CSV table of C-alpha atoms in Angstrom, one decimal:
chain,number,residue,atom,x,y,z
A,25,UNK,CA,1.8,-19.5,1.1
A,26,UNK,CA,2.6,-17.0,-1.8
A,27,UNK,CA,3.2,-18.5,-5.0
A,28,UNK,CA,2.8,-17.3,-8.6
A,29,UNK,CA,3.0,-18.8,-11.7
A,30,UNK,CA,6.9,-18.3,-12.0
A,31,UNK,CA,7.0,-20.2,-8.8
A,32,UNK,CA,5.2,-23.1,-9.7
A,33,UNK,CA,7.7,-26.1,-10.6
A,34,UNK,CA,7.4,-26.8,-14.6
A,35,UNK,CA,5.8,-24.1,-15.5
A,36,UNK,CA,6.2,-22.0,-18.8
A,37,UNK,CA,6.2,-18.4,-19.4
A,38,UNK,CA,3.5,-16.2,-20.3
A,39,UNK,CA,1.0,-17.3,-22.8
A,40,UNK,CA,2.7,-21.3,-23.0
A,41,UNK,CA,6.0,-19.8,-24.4
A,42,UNK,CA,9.5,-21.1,-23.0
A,43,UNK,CA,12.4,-18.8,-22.8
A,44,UNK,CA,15.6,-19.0,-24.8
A,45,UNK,CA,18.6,-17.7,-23.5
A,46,UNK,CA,18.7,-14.2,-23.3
A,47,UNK,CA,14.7,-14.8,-22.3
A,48,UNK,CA,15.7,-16.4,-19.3
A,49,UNK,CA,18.0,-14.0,-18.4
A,50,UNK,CA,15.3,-11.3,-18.5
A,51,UNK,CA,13.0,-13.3,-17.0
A,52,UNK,CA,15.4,-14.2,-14.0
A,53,UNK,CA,16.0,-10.2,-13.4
A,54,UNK,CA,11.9,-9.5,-13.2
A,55,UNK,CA,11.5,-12.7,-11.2
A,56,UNK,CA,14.0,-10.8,-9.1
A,57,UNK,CA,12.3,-7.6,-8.7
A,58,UNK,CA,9.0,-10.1,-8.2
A,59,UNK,CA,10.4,-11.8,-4.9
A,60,UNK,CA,11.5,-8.1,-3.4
A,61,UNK,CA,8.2,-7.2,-4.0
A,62,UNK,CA,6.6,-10.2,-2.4
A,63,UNK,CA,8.8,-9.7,0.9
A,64,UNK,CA,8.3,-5.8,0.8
A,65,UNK,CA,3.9,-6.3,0.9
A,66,UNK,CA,4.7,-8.9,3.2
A,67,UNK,CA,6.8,-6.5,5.9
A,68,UNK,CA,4.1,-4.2,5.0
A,69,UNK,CA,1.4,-6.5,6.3
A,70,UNK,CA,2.6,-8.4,9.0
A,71,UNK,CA,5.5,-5.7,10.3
A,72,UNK,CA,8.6,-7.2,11.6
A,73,UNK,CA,9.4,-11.1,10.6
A,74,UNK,CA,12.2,-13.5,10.6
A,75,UNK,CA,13.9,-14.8,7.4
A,76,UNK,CA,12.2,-18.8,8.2
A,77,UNK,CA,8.8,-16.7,9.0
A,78,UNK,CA,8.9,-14.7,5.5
A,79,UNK,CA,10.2,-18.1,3.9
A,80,UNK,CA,7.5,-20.0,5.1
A,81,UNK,CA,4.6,-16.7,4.0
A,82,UNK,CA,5.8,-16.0,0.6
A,83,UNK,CA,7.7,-19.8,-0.3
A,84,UNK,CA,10.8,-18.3,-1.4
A,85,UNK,CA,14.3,-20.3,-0.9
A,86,UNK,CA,15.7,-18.8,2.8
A,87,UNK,CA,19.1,-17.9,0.3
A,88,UNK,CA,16.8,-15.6,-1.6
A,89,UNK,CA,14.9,-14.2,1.3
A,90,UNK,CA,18.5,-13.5,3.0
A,91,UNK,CA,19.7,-11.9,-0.6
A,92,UNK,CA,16.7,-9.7,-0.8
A,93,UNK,CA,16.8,-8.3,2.8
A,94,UNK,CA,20.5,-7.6,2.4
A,95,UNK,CA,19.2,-5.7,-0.8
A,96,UNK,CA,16.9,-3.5,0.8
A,97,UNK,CA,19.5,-3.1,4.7
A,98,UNK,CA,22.1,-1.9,2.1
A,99,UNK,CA,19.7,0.7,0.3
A,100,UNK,CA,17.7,1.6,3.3
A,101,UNK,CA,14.3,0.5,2.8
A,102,UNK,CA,14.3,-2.4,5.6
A,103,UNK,CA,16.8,-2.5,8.9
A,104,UNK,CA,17.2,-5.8,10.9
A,105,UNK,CA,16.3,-5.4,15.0
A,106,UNK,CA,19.5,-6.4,17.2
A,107,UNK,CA,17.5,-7.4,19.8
A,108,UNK,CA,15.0,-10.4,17.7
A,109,UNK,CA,16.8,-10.3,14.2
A,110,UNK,CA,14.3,-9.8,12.6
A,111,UNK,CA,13.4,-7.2,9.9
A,112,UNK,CA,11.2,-4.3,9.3
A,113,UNK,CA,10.8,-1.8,6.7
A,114,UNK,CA,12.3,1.7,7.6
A,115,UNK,CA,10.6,5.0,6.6
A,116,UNK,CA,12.6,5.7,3.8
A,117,UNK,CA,9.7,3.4,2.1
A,118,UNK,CA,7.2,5.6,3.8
A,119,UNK,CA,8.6,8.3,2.3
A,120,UNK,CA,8.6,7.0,-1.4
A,121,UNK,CA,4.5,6.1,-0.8
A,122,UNK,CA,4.4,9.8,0.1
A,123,UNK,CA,5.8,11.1,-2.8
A,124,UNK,CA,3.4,9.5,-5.0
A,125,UNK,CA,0.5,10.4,-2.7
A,126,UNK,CA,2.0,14.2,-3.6
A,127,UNK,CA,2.2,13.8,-7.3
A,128,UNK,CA,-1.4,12.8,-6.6
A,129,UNK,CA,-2.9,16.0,-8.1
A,130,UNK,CA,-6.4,15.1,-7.0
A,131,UNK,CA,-5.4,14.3,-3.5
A,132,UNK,CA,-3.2,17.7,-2.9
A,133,UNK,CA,-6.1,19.9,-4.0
A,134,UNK,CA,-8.7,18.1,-1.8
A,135,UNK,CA,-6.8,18.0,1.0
A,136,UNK,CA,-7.5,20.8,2.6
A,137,UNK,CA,-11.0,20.3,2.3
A,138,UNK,CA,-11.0,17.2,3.8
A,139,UNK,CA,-8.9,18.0,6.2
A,140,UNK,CA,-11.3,21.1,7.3
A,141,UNK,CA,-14.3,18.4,7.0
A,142,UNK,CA,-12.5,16.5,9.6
A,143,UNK,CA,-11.5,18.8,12.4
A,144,UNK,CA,-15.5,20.8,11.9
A,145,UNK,CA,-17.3,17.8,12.3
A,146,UNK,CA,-14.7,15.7,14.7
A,147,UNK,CA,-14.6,12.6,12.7
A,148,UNK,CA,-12.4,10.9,10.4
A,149,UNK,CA,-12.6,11.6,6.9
A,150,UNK,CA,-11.9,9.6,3.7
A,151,UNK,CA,-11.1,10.1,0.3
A,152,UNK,CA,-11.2,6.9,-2.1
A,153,UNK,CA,-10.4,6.2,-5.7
A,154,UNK,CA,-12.3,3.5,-8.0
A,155,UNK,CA,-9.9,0.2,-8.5
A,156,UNK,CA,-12.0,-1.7,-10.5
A,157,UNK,CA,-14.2,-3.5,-8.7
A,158,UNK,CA,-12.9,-2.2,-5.5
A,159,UNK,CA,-12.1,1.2,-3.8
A,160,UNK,CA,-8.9,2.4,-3.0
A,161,UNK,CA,-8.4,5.1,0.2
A,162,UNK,CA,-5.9,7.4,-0.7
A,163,UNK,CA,-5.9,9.7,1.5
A,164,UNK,CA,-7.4,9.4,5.5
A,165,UNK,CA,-7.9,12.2,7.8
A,166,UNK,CA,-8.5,11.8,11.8
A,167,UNK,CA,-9.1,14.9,13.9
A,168,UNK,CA,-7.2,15.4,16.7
A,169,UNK,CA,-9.7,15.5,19.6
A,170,UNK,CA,-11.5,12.1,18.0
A,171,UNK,CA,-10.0,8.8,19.7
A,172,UNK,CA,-12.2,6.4,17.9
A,173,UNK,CA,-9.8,4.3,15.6
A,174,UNK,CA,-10.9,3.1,12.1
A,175,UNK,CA,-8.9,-0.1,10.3
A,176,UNK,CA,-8.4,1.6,6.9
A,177,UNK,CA,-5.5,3.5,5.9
A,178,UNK,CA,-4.1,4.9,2.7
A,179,UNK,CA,-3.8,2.4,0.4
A,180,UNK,CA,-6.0,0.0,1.6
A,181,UNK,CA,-8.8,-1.6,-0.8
A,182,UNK,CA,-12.1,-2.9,-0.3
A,183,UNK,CA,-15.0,-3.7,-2.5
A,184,UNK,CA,-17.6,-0.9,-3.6
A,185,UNK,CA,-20.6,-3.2,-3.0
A,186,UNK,CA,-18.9,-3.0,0.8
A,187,UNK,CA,-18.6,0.5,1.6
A,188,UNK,CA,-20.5,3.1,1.9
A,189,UNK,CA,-18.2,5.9,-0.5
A,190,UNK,CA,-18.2,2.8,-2.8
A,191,UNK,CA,-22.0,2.7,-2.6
A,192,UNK,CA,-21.9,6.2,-3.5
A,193,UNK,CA,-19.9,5.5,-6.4
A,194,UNK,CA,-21.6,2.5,-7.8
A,195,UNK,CA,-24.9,4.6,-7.9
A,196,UNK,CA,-23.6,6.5,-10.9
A,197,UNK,CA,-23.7,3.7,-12.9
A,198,UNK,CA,-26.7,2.1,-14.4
A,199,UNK,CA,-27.9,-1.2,-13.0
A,200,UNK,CA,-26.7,-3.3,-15.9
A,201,UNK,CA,-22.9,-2.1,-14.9
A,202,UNK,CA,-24.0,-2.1,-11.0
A,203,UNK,CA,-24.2,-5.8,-12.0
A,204,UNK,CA,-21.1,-6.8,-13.5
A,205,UNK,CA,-19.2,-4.8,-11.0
A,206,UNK,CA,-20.8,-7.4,-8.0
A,207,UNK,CA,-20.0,-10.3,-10.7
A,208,UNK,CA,-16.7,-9.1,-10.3
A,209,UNK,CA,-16.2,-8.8,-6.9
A,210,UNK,CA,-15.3,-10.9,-3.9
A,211,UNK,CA,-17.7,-10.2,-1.1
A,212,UNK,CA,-16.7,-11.2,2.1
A,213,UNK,CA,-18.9,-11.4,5.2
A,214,UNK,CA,-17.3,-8.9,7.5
A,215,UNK,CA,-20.3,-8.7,9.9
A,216,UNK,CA,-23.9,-9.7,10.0
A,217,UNK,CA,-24.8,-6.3,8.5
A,218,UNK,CA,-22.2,-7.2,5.5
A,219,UNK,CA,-24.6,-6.9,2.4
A,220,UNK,CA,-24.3,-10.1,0.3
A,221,UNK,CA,-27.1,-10.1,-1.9
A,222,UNK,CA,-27.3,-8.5,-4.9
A,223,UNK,CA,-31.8,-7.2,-4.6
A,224,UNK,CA,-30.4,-5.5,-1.1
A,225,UNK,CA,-27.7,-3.5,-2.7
A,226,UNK,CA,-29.8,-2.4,-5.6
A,227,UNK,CA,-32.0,-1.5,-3.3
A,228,UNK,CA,-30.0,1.0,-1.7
A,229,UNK,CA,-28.4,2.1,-4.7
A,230,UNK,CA,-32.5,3.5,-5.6
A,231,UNK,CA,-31.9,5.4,-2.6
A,232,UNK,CA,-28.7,6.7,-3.2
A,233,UNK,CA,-29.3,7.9,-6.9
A,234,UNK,CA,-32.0,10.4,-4.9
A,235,UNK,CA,-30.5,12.2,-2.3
A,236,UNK,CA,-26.8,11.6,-3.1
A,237,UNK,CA,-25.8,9.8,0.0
A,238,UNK,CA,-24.9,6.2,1.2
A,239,UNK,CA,-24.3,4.4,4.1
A,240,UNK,CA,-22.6,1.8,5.8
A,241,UNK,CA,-24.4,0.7,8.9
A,242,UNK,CA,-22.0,-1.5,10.5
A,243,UNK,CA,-21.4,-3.7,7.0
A,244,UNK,CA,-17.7,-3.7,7.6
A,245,UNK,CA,-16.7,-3.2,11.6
A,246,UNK,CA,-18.9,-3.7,14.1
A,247,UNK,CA,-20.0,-0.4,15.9
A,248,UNK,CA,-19.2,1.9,13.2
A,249,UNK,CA,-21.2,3.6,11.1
A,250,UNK,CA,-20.0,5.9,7.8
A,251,UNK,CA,-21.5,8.1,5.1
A,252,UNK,CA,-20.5,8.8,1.4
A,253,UNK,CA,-20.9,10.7,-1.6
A,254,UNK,CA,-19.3,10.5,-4.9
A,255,UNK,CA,-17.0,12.6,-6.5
A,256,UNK,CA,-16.8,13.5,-10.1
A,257,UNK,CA,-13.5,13.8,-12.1
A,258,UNK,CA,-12.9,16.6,-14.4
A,259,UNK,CA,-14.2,14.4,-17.2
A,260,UNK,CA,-17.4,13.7,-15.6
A,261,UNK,CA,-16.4,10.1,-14.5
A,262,UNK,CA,-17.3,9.3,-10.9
A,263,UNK,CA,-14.1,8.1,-9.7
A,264,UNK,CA,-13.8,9.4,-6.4
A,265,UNK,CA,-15.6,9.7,-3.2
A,266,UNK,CA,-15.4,11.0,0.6
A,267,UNK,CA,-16.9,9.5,3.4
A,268,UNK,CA,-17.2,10.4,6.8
A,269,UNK,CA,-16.8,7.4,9.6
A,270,UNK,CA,-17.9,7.6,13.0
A,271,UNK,CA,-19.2,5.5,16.2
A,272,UNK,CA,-22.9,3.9,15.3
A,273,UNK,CA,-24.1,6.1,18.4
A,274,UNK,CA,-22.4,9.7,17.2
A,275,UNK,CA,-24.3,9.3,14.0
A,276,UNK,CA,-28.1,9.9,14.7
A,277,UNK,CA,-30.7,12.3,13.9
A,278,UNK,CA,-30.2,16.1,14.1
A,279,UNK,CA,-26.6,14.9,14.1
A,280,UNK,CA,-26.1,13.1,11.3
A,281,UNK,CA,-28.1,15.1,9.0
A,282,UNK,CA,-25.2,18.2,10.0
A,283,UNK,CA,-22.6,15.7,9.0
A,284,UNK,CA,-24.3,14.9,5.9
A,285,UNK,CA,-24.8,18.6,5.1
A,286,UNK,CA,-20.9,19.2,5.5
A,287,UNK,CA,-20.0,16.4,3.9
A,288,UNK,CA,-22.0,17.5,0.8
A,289,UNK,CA,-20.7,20.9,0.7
A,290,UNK,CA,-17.2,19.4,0.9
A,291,UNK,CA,-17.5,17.3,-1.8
A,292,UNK,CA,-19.0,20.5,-4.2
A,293,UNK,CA,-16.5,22.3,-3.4
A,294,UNK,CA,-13.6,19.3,-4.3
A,295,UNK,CA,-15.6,18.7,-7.5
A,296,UNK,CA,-15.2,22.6,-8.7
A,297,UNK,CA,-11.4,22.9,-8.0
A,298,UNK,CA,-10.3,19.5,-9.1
A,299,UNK,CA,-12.6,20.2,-12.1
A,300,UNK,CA,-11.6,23.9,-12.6
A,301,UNK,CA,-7.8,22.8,-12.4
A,302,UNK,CA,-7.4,19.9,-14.6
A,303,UNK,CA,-9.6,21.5,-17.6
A,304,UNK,CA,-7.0,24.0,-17.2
């Protein structure tokens, strides 16, 4: 179940404050555009549900899940199937992801590079953002001859300590920083090659802060095997990073050492035109 603090019976507001009257108003209106948002992540999710189904997942009353749905039918964001009743969100919200993916100035101007990355080496390509303790993909590139499906997808997050571009990323900080970042995070087991201790990961990061690369050798999904580097922002922060993801067995040797040669002359070229841009 879903809950927040508004949710929970008896609570009070923000910082132990109750609400007066025109508070509760306001508060009622956010609390509003709170319970959309909770059935729009969950469509996002889990795909198409019934009104009991998102109830039961997120809590909510079924008169506010029915009010909410009939909000987002009407403006075009969700559409109910005839055949099951249930709903699903349309591509009108795609569309309004999209348009913040284009506003993304970072992402438009590396695009192309990654997109070139993809289709020379046959591979699917990443490019992530820093979220705190985690990293965020924002934009994903698959070639079209490559049928080997990856999880991720744009707007997905997982922690740096857990992938390989966020390897890459935590190695341009100093130790002392490396350490309250993994203090932060929530590291989750994915496979027996998931890195949960702290001596391995510095470890690596030694590596890393030498040649510029890091890697994920089956940390996160069985079978596959990924490479990243870090990319600077036009302040010099190390906020981004592409990675390069690919079966275990396409990865090895004279093979790998290509990709990695690629992937490093992708990512100069990305750091001198986002650079060269923005200090415009």
């Amino acid at each position: 179940m879903i809950l927040n603090e508004y949710q929970i019976p008896g609570r009070p507001g923000r910082a132990g404050t109750e609400y007066g009257a025109g508070q509760s108003m306001a508060r009622e209106t956010i609390q509003s555009v709170e319970r959309t948002f909770q059935v729009i992540e969950l469509l996002a999710e889990k795909g198409a549900m019934g009104v009991r189904e998102i109830g039961h997942e997120t809590g909510l009353h079924s008169t506010v899940v029915h009010r909410v749905l009939g909000t987002l039918v009407d403006m075009g964001y969700a559409d109910q199937e005839a055949e099951t009743g249930r709903y699903l969100l349309t591509y009108k919200m795609l569309a309004v992801g999209n348009c913040i993916q284009e506003r993304n100035s970072a992402v438009k101007l590396a695009h192309p590079y990654l997109a070139a990355l993809s289709e020379e080496c046959r591979e699917t390509v990443h490019f992530v953002e820093r979220a705190g303790t985690n990293i965020r993909y924002i934009d994903k590139i698959t070639p079209t001859a490559n049928m080997f499906a990856t999880g991720s997808h744009v707007g997905l997050e997982f922690p740096l300590a857990g992938t390989a571009v966020g390897k890459a990323i935590l190695a341009e900080l100093s130790e002392e920083e490396v350490k309250a970042v993994w203090q932060d995070s929530h590291i989750v087991q994915y496979t027996a090659h998931t890195i949960c201790d702290l001596d391995r990961l510095l470890s690596e990061l030694k590596d890393t802060r030498k040649t510029g690369f890091a890697y994920d050798r089956e940390e996160r999904e069985a079978g596959l095997f990924c490479v990243g580097v870090s990319v600077p922002d036009y302040r010099g922060m190390y906020n981004y990073g592409i990675s390069i993801s690919a079966p275990l067995a396409r990865m090895q040797d004279e093979r790998l050492e290509e990709v990695k040669q690629k992937l490093w002359d992708t990512r100069e070229r990305i750091t001198s035109i986002i650079g060269a841009r923005r200090k415009g």
